GROMACS .gro file of C-alpha atoms in nm:
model
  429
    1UNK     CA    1  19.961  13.329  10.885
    2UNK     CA    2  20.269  13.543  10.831
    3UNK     CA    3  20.552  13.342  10.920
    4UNK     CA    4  20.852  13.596  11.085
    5UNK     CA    5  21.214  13.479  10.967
    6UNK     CA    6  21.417  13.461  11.258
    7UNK     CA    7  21.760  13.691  11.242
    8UNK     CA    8  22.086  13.640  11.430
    9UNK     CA    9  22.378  13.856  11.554
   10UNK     CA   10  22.736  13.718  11.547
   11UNK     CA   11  23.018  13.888  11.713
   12UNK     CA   12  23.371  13.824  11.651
   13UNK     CA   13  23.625  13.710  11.912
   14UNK     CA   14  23.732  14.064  12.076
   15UNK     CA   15  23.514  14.257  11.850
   16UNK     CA   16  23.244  14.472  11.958
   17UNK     CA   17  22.864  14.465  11.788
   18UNK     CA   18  22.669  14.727  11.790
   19UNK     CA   19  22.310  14.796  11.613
   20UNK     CA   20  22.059  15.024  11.662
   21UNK     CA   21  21.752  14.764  11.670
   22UNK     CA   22  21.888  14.641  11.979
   23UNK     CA   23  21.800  14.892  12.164
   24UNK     CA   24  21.537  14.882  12.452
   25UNK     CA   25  21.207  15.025  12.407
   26UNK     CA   26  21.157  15.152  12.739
   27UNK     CA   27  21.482  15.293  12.891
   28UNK     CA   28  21.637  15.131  13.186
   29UNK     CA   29  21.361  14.841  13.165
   30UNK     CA   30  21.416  14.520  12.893
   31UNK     CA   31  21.633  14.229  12.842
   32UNK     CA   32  21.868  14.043  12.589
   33UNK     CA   33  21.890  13.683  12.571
   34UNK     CA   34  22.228  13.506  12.384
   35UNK     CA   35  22.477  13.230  12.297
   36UNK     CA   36  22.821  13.295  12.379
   37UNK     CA   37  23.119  13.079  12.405
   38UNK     CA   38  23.490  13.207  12.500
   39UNK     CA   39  23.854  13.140  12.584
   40UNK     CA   40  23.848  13.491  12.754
   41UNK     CA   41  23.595  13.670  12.952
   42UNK     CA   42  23.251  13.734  12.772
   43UNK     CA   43  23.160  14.096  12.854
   44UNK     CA   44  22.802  14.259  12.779
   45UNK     CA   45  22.763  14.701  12.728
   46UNK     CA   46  22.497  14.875  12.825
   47UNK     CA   47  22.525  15.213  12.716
   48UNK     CA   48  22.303  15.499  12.570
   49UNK     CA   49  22.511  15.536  12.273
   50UNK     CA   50  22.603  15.276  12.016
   51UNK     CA   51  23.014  15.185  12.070
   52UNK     CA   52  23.298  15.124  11.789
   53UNK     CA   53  23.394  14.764  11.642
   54UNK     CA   54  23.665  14.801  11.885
   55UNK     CA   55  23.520  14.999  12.171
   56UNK     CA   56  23.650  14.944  12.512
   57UNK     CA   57  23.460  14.971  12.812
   58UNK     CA   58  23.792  15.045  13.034
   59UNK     CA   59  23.802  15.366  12.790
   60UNK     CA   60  23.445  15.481  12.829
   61UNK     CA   61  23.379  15.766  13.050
   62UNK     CA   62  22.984  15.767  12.937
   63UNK     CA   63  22.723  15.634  13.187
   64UNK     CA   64  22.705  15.236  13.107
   65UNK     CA   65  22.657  14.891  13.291
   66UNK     CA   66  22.928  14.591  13.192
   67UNK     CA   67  22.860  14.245  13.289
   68UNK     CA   68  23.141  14.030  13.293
   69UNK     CA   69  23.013  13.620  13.295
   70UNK     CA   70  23.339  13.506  13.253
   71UNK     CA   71  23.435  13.186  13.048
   72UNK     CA   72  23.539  12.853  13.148
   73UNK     CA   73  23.865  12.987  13.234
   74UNK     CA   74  23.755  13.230  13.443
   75UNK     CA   75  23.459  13.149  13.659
   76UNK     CA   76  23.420  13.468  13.796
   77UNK     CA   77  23.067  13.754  13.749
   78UNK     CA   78  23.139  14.075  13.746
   79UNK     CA   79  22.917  14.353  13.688
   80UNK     CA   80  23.076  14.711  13.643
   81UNK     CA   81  22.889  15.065  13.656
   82UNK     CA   82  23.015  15.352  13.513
   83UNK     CA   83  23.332  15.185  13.540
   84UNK     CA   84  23.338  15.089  13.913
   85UNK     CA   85  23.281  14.760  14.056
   86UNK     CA   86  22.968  14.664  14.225
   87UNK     CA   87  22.988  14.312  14.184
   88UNK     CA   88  23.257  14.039  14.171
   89UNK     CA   89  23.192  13.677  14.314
   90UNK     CA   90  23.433  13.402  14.207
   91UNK     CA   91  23.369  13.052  14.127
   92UNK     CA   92  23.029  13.090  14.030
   93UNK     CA   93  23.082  12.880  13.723
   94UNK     CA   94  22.783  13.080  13.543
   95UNK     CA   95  23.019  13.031  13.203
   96UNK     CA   96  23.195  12.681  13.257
   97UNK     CA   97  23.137  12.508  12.964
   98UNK     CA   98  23.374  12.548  12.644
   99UNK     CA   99  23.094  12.533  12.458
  100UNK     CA  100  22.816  12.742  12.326
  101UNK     CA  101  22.551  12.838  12.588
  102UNK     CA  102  22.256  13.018  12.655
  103UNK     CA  103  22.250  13.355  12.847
  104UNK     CA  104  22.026  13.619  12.940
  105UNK     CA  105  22.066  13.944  13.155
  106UNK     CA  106  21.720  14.168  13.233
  107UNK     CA  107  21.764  14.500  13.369
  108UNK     CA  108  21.491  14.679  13.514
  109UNK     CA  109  21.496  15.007  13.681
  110UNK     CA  110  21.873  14.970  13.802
  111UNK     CA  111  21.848  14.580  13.882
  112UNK     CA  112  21.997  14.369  13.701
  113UNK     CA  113  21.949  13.915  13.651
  114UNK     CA  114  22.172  13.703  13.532
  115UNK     CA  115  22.093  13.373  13.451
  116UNK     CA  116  22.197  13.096  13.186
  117UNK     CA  117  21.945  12.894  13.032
  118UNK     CA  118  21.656  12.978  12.815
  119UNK     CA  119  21.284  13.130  12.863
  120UNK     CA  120  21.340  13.283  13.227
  121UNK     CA  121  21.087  13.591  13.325
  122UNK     CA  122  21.291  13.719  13.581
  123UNK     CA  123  21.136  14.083  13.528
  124UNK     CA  124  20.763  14.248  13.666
  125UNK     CA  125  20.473  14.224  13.464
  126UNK     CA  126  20.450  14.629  13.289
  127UNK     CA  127  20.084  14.746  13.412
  128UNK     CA  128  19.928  14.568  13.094
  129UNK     CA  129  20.058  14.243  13.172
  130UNK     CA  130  20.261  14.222  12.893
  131UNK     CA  131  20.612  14.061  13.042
  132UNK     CA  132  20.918  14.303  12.941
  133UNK     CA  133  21.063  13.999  12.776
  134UNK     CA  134  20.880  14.129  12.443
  135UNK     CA  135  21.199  14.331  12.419
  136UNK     CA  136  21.447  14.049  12.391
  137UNK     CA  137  21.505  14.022  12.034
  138UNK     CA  138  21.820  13.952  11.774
  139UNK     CA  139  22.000  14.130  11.476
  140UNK     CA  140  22.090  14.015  11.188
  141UNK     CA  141  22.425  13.899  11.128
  142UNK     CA  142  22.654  14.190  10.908
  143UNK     CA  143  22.713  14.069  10.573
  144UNK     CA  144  23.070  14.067  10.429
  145UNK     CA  145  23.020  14.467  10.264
  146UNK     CA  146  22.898  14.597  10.640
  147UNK     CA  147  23.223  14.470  10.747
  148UNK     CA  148  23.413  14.585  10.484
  149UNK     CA  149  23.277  14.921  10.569
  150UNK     CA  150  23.397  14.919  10.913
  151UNK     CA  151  23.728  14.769  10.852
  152UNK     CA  152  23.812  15.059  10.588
  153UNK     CA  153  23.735  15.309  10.868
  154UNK     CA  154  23.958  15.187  11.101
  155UNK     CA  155  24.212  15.018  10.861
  156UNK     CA  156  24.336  15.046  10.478
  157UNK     CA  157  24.528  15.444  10.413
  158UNK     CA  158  24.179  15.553  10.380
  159UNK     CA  159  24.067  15.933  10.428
  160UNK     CA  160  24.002  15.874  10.770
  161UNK     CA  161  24.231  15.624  10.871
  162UNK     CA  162  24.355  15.707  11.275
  163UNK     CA  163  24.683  15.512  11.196
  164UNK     CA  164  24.895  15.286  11.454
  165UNK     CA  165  24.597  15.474  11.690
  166UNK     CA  166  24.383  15.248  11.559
  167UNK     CA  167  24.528  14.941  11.734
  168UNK     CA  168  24.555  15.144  12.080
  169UNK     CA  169  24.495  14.884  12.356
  170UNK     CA  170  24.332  14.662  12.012
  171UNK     CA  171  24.352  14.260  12.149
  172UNK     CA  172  24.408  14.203  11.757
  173UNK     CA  173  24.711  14.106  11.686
  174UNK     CA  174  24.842  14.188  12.017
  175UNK     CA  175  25.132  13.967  12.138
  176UNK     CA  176  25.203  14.120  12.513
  177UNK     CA  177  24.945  14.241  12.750
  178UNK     CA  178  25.065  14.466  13.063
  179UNK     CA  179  24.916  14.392  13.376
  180UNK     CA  180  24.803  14.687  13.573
  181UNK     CA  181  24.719  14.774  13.925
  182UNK     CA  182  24.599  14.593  14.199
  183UNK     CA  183  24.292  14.485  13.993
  184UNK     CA  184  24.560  14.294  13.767
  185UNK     CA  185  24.383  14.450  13.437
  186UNK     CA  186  24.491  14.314  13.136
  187UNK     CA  187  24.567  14.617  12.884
  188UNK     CA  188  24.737  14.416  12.513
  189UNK     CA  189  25.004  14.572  12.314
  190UNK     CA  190  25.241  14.472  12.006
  191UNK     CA  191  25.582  14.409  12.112
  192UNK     CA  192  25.756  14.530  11.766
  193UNK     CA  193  25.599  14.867  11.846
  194UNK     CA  194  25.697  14.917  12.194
  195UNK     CA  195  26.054  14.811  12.095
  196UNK     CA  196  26.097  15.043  11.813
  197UNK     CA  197  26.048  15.309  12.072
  198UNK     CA  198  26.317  15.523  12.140
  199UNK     CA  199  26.568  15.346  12.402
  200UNK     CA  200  26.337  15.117  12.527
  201UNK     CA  201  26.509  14.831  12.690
  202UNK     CA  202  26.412  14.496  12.501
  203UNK     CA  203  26.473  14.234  12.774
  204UNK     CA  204  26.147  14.387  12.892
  205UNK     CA  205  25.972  14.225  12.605
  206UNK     CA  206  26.094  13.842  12.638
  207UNK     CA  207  25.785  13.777  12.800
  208UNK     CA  208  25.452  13.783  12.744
  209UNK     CA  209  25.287  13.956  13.056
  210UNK     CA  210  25.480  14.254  13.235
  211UNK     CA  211  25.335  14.279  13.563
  212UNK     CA  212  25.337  14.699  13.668
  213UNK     CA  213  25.089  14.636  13.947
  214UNK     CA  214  25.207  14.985  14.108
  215UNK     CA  215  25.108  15.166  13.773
  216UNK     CA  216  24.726  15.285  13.761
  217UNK     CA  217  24.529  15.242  13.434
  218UNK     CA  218  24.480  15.620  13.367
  219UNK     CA  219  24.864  15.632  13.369
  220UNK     CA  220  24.982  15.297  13.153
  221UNK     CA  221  24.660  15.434  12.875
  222UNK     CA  222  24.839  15.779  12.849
  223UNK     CA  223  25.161  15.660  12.807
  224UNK     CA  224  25.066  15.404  12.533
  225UNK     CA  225  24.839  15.680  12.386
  226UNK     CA  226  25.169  15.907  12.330
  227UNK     CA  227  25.369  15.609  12.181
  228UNK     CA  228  25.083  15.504  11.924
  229UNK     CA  229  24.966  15.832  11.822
  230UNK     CA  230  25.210  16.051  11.904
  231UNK     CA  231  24.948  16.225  12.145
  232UNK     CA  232  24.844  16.217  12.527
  233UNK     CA  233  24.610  16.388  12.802
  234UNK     CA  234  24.704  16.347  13.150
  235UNK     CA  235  24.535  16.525  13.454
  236UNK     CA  236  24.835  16.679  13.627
  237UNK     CA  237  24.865  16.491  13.924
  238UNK     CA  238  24.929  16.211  13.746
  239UNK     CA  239  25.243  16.355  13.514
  240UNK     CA  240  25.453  16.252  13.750
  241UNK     CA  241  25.380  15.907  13.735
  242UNK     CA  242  25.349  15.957  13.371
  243UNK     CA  243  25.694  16.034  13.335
  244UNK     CA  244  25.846  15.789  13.610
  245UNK     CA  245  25.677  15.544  13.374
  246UNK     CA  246  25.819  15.671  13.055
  247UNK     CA  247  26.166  15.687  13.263
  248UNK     CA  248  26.159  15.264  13.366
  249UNK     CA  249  26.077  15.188  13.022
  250UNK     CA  250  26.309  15.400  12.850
  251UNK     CA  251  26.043  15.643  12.646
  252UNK     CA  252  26.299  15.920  12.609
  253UNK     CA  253  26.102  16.146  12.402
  254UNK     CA  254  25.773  16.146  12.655
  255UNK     CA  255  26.040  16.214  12.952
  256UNK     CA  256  26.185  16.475  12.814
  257UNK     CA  257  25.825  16.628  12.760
  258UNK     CA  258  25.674  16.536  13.063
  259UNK     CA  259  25.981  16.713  13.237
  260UNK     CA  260  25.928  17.037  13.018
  261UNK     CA  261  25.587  17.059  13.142
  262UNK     CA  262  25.686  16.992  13.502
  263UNK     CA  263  25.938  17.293  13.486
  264UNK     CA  264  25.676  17.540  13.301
  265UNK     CA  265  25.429  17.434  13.588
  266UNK     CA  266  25.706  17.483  13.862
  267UNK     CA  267  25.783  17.846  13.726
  268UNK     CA  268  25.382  17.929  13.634
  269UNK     CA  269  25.110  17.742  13.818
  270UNK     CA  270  24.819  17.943  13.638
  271UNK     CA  271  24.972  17.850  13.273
  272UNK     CA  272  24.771  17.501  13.378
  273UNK     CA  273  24.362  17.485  13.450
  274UNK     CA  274  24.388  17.182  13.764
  275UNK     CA  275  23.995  17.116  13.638
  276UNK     CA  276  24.169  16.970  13.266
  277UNK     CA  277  24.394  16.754  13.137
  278UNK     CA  278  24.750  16.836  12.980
  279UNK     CA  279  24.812  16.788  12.707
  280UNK     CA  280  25.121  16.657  12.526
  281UNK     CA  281  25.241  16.574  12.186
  282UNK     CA  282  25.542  16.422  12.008
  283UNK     CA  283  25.770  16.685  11.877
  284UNK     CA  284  25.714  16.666  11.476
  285UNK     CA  285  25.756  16.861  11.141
  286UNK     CA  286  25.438  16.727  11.023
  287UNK     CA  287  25.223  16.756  11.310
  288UNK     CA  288  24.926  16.575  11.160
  289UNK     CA  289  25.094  16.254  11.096
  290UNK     CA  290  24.870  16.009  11.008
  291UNK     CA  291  24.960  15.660  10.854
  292UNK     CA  292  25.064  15.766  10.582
  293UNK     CA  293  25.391  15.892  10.725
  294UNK     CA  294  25.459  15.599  10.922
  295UNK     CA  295  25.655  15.571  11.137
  296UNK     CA  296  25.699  15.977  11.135
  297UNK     CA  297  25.546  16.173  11.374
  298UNK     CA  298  25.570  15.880  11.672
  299UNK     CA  299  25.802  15.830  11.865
  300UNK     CA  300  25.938  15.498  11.688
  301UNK     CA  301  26.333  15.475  11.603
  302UNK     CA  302  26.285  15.428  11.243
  303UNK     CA  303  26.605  15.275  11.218
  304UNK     CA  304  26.482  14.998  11.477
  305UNK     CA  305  26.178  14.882  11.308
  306UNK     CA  306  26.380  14.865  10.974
  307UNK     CA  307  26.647  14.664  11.200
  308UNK     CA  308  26.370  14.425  11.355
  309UNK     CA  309  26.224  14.398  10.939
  310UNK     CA  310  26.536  14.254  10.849
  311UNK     CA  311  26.659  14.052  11.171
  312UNK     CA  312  26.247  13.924  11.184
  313UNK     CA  313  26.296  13.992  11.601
  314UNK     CA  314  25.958  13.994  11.773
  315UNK     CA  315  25.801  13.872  11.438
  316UNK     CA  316  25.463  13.678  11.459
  317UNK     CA  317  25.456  13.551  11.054
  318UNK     CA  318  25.630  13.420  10.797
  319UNK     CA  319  25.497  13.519  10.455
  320UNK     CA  320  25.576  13.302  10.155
  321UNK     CA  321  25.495  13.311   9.810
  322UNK     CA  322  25.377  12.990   9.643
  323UNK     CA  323  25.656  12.876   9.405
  324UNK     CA  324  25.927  13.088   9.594
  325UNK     CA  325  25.901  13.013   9.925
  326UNK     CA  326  25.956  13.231  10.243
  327UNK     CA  327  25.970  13.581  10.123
  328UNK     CA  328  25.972  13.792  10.485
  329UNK     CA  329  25.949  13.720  10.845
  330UNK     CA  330  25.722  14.029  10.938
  331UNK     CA  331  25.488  14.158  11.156
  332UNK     CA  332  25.107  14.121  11.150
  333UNK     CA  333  25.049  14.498  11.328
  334UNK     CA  334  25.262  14.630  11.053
  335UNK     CA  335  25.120  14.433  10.765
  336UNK     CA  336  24.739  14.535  10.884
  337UNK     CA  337  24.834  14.868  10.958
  338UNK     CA  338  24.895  14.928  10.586
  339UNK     CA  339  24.660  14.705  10.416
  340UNK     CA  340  24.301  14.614  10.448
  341UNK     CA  341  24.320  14.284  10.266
  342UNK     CA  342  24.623  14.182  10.584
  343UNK     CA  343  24.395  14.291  10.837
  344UNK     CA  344  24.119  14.066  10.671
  345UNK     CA  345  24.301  13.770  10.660
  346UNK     CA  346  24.443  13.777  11.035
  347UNK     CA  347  24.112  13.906  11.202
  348UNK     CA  348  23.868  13.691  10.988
  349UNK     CA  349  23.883  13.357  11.193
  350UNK     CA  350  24.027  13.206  10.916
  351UNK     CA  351  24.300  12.965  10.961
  352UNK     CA  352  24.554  13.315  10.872
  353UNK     CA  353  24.389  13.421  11.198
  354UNK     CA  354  24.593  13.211  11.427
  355UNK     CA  355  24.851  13.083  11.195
  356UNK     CA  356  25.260  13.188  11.235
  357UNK     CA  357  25.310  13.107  10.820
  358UNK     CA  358  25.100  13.246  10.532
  359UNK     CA  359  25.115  13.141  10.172
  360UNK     CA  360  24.996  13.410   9.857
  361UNK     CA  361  24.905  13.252   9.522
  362UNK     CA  362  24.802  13.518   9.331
  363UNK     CA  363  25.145  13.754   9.349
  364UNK     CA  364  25.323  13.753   9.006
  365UNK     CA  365  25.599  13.939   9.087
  366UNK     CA  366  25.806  13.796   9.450
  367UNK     CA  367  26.055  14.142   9.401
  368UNK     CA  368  25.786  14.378   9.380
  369UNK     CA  369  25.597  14.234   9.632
  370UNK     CA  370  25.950  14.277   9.897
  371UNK     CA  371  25.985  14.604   9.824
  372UNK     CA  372  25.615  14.670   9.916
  373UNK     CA  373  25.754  14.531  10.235
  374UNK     CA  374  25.983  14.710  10.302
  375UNK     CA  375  25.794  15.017  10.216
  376UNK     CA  376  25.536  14.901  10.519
  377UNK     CA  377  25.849  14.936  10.768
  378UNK     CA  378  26.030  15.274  10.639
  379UNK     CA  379  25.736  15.451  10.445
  380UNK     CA  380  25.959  15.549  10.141
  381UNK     CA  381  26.023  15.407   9.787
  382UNK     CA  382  26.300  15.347   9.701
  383UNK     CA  383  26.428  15.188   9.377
  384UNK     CA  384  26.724  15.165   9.237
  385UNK     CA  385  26.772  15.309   8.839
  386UNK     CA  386  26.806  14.993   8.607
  387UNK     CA  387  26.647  14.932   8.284
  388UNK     CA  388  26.402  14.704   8.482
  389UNK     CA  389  26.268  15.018   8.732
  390UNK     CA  390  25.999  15.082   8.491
  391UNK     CA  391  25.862  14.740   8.473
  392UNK     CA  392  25.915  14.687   8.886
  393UNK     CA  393  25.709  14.985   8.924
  394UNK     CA  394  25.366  14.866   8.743
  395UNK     CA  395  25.411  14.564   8.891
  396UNK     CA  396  25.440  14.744   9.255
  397UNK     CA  397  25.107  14.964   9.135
  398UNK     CA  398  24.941  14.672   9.069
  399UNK     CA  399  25.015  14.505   9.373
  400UNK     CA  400  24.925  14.847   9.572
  401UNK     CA  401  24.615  14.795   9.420
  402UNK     CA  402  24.583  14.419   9.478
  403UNK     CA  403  24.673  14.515   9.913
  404UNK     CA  404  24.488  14.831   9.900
  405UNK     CA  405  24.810  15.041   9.998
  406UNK     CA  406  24.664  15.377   9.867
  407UNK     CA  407  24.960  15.534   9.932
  408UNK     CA  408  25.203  15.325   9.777
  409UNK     CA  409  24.976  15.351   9.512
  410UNK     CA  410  24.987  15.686   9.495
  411UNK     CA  411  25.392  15.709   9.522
  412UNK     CA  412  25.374  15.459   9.201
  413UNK     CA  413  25.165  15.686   9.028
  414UNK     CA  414  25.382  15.977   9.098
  415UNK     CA  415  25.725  15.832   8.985
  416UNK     CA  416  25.574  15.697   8.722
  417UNK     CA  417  25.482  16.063   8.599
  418UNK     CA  418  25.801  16.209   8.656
  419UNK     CA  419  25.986  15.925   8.478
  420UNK     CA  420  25.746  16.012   8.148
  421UNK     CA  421  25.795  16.403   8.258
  422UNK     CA  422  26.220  16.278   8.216
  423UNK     CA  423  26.163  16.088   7.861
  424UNK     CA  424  26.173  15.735   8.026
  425UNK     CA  425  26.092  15.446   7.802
  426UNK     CA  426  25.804  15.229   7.936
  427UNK     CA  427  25.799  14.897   7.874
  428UNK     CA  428  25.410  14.698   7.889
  429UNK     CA  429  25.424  14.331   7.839
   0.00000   0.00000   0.00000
């Protein structure tokens, strides 16, 4: 008898999973049966298409179902299509427990069971009898390299790296969360980021939740689109509100462009196409900023975020160095948005995950690893001309190699080449 290993799926807290063997084998008819456990809401996608690690189902304008079961927090059901809500009954208590528990959801032909508990046939018998439940099955759990994989394409100065973009409306490491509209939908941010924007006023960030009920979602999701990538679409009855937006928060660079456009409509109404979206970008010299210009091409007050680096305002960890003791009070965003080993340790679950302190072991050189630091918050290197540069520079390539800060690597490699190219002296111990 051929015995069939059983395989499991895991997903991370606010992570997405996504495989291609979960997919139903009749479309619009089957079933998936899980554990799940959750301080927030646990949310299930169905969609034709296989999502992102951090895919957001606010964000998706394909056809797709979202159940909501809530969590012992929340003891509310929801179920969403394509975005609009069909169903939403409170105090259900379907998730109560704040432990793990067994759920499944069937879909068939447009209706859809929920149910906790295991071995319910909810669905019709298929003409042969054979109960749709046949396509309930699991995945198997990613192994540490699949993750890898996926981190380095969202994280890590890689090729395709979509910079701060890729923590756009990201609940990691998110430390304030707007809430929006009269459905009170939570949308998380980074509060170093939005204070590093132009002349935003900071007493805004002192709390945790800012409440902009009169703000819709299409218009809060443009405006934080323009401040992390330096790019937004907006349809154009909604520029106004774009720019009233930008105007209470003090975004003085997406004002000034979302007046611009106002007057060019005003004096040409044709020069826009009502049927699409305007679009508008952050005026820069190097238009396709990506990380590796950080924070260049965004419209973040460099000197700011170097001002918040040193003062450690709106910082979330303090990193020490075993033997020397607290080297920087930083910022987690900032530290993951440059390396892939950061962005590891605070997403992992690991105790880094939720901690406000973190001790390395393995950095030899406390100096070098600073001015890595600071390189994270003003994207330039810059050393000072001793006898010891040469030395402080292979120890910051090594530790570019160590964090996986390709381009710090790369600006090591450089200098180092034009020092030789000048006759320097190099020292290897």
């Amino acid at each position: 008898m051929e015995k069939k290993q059983k395989k499991f799926l895991t997903v991370a807290p606010f992570e997405c999973a996504w495989r291609d063997d979960l997919r139903f084998k009749e479309a619009g008819r089957g079933c998936v049966a899980f554990e799940a456990f959750a301080h927030n809401d646990v949310t299930v996608v169905f969609r034709e298409q296989l999502g992102s690690q951090h895919y957001h189902y606010k964000r998706d304008n394909s056809p797709h179902y979202t159940v909501i079961i809530g969590s012992h927090r929340n003891r509310r059901l929801k179920i969403e299509v394509d975005g609009i809500t069909t169903v939403d009954e409170a105090g259900l208590g379907l998730c109560c427990s704040s432990a793990f528990q067994s759920y499944w959801i069937s879909i068939c032909d447009g209706l859809i069971s929920i149910g906790k508990g295991r071995n319910v046939n909810v669905l019709p018998l298929t003409q042969n009898h054979i109960s749709l439940w046949k396509h309930v099955d699991c995945g198997e759990y990613k192994g540490e390299d699949d993750m890898e994989e996926d981190l380095r394409d969202e994280f890590g100065n890689f090729d395709n790296h979509q910079g701060l973009g890729s923590f756009l409306e990201i609940w990691e490491l998110s430390d304030v969360y707007f809430i929006v509209g009269d459905e009170e939908t939570l949308v998380p941010a980074h509060k170093v980021i939005l204070a590093a924007v132009d002349n935003l006023d900071l007493s805004l960030l002192n709390q945790d939740f800012i409440s902009i009920k009169d703000v819709t979602y299409p218009v809060l999701h443009a405006f934080l689109r323009f401040i992390y990538t330096g790019f937004t679409q907006i349809p154009e009855s909604l520029l106004s509100s774009l720019r009233d937006l930008s105007v209470r928060f003090g975004a003085t660079s997406l004002v000034k462009q979302c007046e611009e456009v106002i007057e060019r409509f005003k004096l040409n109404k044709k020069l826009f196409d009502s049927g699409k979206n305007i679009e508008i970008s952050y005026p820069s010299s190097q238009p396709h900023c990506s990380v590796a210009s950080f924070p260049l091409g965004l419209p973040v007050n460099a000197q700011r975020l170097e001002q918040f680096h040193t003062t450690g305002e709106f910082s979330d960890v303090d990193v020490s160095i075993e033997g020397h003791g607290l080297i920087a009070r930083s910022h987690k965003v900032i530290l993951g948005l440059w390396s892939l080993p950061f962005m590891k340790m605070f997403t992992n679950g690991m105790s880094e995950s939720v901690s406000s302190e973190i001790c390395l072991k393995e950095v030899s050189s406390p100096k070098a690893f600073k001015i890595m630091i600071d390189y994270f918050y003003n994207g330039g290197l810059n050393l000072e001309n001793t006898v010891d540069t040469n030395i402080l520079l292979l120890e910051l390539l090594l530790l570019a190699d160590q964090f996986g800060v390709s381009l710090l690597h790369q600006d090591c490699c450089k200098t180092l080449l034009e020092q030789l190219s000048e006759g320097w002296n190099f020292i290897f111990k």
